[in-house]
Coordinates of C-alpha atoms in Angstrom, one line a residue:
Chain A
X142 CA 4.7 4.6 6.8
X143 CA 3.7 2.8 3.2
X144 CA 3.7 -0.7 2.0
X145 CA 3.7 -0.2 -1.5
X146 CA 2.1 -4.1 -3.5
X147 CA 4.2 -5.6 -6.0
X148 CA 2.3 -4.0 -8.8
X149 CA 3.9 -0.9 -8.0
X150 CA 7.2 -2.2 -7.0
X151 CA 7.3 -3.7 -10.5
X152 CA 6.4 -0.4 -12.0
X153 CA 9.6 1.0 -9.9
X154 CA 12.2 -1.3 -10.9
X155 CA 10.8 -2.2 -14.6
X156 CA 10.8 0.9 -16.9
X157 CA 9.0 -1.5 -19.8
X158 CA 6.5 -2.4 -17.6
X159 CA 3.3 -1.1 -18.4
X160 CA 2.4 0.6 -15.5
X161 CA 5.5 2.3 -15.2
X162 CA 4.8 3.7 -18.4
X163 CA 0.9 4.6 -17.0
X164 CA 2.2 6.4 -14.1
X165 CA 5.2 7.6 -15.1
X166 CA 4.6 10.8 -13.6
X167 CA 3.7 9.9 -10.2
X168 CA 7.0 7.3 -10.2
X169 CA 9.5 9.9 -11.2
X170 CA 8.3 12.5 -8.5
X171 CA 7.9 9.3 -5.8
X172 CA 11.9 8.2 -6.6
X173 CA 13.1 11.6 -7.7
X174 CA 12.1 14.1 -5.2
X175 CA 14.6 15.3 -3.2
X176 CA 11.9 16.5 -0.3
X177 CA 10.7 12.7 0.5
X178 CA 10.6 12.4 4.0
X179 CA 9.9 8.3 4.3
X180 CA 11.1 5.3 2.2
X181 CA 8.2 3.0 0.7
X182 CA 8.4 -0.4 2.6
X183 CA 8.3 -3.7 1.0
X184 CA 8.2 -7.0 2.2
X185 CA 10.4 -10.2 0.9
X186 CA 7.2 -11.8 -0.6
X187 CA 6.5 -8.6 -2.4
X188 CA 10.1 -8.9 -3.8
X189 CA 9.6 -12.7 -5.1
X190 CA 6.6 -12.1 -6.7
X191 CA 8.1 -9.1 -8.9
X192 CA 11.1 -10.8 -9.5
X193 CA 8.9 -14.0 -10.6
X194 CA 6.6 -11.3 -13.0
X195 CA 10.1 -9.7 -14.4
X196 CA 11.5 -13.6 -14.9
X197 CA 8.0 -14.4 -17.1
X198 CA 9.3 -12.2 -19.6
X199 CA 12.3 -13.4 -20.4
X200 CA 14.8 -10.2 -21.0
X201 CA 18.3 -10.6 -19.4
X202 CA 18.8 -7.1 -19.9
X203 CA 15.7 -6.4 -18.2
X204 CA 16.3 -8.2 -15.8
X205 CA 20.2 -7.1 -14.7
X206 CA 18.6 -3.7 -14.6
X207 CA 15.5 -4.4 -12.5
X208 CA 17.7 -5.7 -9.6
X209 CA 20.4 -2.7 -10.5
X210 CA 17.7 -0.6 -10.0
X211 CA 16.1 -1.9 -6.9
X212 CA 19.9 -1.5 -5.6
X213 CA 19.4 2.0 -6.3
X214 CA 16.2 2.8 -4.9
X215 CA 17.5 1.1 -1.8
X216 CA 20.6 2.9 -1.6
X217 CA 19.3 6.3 -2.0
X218 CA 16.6 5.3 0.7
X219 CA 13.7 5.5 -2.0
X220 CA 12.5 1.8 -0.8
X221 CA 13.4 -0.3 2.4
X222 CA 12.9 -4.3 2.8
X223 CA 11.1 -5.4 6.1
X224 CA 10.7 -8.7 6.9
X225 CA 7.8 -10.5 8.1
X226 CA 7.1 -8.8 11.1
X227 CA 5.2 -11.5 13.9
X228 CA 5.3 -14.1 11.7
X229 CA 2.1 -15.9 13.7
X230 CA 0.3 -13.2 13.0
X231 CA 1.1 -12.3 9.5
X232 CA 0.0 -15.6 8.4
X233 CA -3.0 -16.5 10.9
X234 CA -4.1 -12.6 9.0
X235 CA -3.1 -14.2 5.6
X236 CA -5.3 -17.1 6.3
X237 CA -8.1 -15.1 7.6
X238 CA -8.1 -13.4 4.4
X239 CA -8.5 -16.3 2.1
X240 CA -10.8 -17.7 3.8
X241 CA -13.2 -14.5 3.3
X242 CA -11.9 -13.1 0.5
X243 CA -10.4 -16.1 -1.6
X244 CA -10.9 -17.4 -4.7
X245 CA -14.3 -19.3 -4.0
X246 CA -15.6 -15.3 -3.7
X247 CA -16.0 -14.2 -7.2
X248 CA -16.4 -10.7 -6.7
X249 CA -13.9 -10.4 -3.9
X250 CA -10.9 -12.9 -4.9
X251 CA -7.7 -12.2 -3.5
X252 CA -5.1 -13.8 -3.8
X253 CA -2.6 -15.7 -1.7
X254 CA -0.1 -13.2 -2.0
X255 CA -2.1 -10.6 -2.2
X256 CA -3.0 -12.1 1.5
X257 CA 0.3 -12.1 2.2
X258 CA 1.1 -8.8 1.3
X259 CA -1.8 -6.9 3.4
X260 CA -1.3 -9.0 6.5
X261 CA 2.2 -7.6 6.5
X262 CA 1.4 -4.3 6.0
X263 CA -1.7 -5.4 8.9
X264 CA 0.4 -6.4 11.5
X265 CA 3.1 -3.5 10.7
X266 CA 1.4 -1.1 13.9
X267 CA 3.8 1.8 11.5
X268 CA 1.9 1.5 8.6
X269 CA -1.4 3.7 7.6
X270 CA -1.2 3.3 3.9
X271 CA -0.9 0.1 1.2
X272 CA -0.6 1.2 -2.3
X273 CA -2.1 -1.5 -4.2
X274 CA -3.5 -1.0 -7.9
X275 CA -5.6 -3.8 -7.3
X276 CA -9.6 -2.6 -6.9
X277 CA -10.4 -5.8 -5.6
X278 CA -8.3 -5.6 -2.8
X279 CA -9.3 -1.4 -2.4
X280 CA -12.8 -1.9 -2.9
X281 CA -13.3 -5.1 -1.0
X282 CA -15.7 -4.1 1.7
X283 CA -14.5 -7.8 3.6
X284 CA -11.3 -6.5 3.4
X285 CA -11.6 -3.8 5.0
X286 CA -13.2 -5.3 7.9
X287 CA -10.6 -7.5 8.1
X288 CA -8.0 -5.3 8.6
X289 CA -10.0 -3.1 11.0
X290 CA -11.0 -6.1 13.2
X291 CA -7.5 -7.1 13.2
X292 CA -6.0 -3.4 14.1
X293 CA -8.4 -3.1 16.8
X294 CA -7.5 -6.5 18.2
X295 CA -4.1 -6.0 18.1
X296 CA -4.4 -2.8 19.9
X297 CA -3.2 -0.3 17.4
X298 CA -4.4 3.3 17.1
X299 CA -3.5 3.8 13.7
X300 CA -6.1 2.8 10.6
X301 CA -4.6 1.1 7.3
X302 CA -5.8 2.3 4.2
X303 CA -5.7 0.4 1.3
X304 CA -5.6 2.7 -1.6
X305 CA -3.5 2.9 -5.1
X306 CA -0.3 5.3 -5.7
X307 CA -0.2 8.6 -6.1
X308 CA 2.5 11.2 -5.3
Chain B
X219 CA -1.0 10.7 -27.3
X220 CA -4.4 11.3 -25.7
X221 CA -7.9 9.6 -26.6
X222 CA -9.8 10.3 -29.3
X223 CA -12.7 12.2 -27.7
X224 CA -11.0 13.6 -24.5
X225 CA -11.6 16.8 -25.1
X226 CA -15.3 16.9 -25.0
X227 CA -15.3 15.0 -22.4
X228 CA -13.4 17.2 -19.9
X229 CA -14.7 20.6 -21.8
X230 CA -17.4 19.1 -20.3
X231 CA -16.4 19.0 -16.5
X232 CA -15.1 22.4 -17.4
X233 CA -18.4 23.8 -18.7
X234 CA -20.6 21.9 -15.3
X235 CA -17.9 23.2 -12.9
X236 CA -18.3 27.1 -14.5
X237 CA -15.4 28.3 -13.3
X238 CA -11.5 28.2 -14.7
X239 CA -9.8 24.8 -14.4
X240 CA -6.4 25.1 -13.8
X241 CA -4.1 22.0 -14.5
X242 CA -1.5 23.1 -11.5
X243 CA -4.2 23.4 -8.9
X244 CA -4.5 20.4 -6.7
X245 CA -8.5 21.1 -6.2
X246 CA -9.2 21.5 -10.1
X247 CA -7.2 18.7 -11.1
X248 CA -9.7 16.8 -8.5
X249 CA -12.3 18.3 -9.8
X250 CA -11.6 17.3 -13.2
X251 CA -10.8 13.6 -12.3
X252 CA -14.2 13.0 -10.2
X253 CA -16.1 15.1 -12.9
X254 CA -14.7 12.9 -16.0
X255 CA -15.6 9.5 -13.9
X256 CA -19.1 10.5 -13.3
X257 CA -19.6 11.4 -16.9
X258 CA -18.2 7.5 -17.3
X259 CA -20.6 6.5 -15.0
X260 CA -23.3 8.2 -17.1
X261 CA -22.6 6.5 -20.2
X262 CA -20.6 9.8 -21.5
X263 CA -17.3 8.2 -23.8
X264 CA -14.3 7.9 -24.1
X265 CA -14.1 5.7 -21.0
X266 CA -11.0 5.6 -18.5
X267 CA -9.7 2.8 -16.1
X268 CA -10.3 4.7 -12.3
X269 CA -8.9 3.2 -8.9
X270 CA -9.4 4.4 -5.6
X271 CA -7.1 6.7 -4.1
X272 CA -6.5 8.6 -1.5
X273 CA -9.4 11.3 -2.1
X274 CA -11.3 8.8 -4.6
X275 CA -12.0 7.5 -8.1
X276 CA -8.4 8.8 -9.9
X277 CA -7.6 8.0 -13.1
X278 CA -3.7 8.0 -14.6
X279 CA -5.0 7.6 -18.1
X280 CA -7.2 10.7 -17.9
X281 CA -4.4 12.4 -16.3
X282 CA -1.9 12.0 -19.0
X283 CA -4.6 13.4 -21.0
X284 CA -5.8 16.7 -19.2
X285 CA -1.8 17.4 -18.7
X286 CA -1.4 17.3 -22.6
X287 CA -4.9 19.2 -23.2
X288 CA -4.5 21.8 -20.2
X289 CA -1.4 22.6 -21.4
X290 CA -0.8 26.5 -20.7
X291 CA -4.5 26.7 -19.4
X292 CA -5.6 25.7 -22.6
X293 CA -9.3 24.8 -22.0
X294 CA -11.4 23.4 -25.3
X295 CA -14.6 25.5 -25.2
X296 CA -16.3 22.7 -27.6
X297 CA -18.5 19.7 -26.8
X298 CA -20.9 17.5 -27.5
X299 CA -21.8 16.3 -24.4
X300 CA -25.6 16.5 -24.3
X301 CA -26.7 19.5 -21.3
X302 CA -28.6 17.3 -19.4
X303 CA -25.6 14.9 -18.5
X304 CA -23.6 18.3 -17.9
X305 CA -26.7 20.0 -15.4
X306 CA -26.6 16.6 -13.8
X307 CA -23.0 16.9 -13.1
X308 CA -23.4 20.1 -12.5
X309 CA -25.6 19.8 -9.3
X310 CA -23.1 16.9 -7.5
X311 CA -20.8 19.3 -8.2
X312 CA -22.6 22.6 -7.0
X313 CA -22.5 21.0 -3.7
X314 CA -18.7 21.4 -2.8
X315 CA -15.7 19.5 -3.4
X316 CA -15.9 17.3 -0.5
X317 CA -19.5 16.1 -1.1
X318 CA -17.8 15.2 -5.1
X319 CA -15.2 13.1 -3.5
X320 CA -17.9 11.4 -1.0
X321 CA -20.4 10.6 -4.0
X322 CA -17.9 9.4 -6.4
X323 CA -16.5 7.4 -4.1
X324 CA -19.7 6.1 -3.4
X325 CA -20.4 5.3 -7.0
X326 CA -16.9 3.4 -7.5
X327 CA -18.0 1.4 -4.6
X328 CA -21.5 0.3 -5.6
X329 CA -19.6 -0.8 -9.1
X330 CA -17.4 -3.3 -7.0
X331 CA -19.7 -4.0 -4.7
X332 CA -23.6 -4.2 -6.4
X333 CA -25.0 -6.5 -4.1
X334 CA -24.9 -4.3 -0.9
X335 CA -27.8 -2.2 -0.6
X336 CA -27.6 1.7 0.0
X337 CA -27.5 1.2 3.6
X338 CA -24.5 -1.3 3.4
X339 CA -22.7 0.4 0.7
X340 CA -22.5 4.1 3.0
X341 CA -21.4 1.9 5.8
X342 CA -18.7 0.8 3.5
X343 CA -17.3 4.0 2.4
X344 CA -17.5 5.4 5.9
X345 CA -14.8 3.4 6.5
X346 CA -12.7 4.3 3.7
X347 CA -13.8 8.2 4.1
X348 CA -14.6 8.5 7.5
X349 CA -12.9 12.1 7.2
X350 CA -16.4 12.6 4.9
X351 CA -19.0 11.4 7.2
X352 CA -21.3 14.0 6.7
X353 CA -21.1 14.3 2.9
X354 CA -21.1 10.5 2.6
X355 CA -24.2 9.7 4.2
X356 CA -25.9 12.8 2.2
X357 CA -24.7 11.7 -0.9
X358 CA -25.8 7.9 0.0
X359 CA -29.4 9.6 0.7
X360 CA -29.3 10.2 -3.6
X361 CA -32.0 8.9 -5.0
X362 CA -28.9 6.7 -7.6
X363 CA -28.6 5.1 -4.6
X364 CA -32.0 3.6 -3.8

């Protein structure tokens, strides 16, 4: 199971975005294919954040057809919304996060939702993959200990990567 | 449209790799995207934006490009890439695919992370390739790494 960030849920929804545009190719065969066995999960904050990005840019029109085509992607099965999963733990993770990896750490700053986002996918025992565009997060060696520590603690056998999107 | 430049640039993966790249197979198009971000890494332009993915350094830019230059097979035979940056490449890449993905990984990592020390930064990657373990921590014995 995936957690996809709200990068790449932006570049789903938002065919101006620039990303969508960047990875066009991996987005059409990640929404089109008729083979795909599993639905990319997002969580709620995910979907505020993108819908707060899509708002900055002021488009009605872009807007109506962000959420029509988030409808879609849900309806064909493309995408599925979880919710927080153990809510305690999603944001004791969240805050373990910032405290390591926060903005006070200039070569590892992550941000709250960013927190957020990978403490969901964390305490998900499903999910072995976030797709995040973000090198920060990918390449954050605190990170990653994080999230091990925090699998192992919570008794899961499967490891999260944090990696960005390809299909 | 691609970048001005491209073409040298993955001629000269093409020309270190010695053997036909071909766009629709998984391993070349691999081979391609590690070989064009070590070239980066070397100083050799134009320059892309790489992330980490799943099997390392990856590159959408680049790949927009190499679809549009590749087309039909289509490999430029021209460059200006100086030969020693294309022997250097050349030897990483003599060494196998998987030791590529471990050492370019590597290299992405000490970008992000250039206050760990060798020792630190092949602990590091271990986690993220741990699939790798044996070409990571012969790559991390490179003297780049030191």
């Amino acid at each position: 199971m995936t957690h996809l960030d709200t990068c790449y849920l932006i570049a789903f929804i938002d065919k101006s975005d620039d990303m969508h545009r960047s990875h066009k190719r991996d987005i059409v065969r990640a929404t089109e294919s008729k083979n795909k066995h599993e639905a990319y999960k997002i969580t709620m904050p995910a979907i505020g954040e993108a819908f707060h990005k899509i708002n900055e840019k002021r488009n009605a029109a872009r807007k109506r057809d962000a959420f029509k085509t988030l409808e879609d992607l849900l309806n064909r099965g493309v995408i599925e919304v979880v919710g927080l999963g153990v809510s305690r733990d999603v944001f004791r993770y969240a805050r373990e996060i910032m405290d390591e990896c926060g903005d006070e750490y200039p070569n590892s700053k992550v941000t709250p939702m960013d927190a957020l986002i990978t403490a969901n996918a964390i305490v998900d025992c499903e999910c072995v993959k976030l797709y995040t565009e973000d090198n920060t997060l990918t390449m954050n060696s605190k990170l990653h200990s994080i999230i091990d520590e925090a699998r192992t603690h919570l008794g899961y056998d499967k490891k999260l990567t944090i990696c960005s999107f390809e299909y | 449209m691609s970048k001005p430049g491209s073409e040298k640039l993955i001629s000269a993966v093409a020309k270190a790799w010695g053997k036909e790249i071909r766009v629709r197979s998984f391993n070349d198009r691999l081979v391609m995207q590690k070989g064009c971000f070590l070239l980066n890494d070397m100083g050799v332009l134009p320059r892309y934006k790489f992330r980490l993915y799943i099997r390392g350094p990856y590159s959408s830019e680049l790949a927009d490009d190499y679809y549009e230059l590749l087309k039909g097979n289509m490999i430029p035979s021209d460059t200006d890439v100086g030969s020693g940056y294309i022997e250097e490449l050349s030897g990483i890449m003599s060494k196998g695919i998987p030791y590529l993905e471990a050492y370019s990984t590597l290299i992405l990592a000490r970008g992000y992370n250039p206050e760990m020390n060798a020792s630190e930064l092949k602990d590091f990657v271990l986690k993220i390739k741990p699939a790798l373990k044996k070409e990571v921590e012969e790559a991390a014995t490179s003297p780049i790494f030191r």
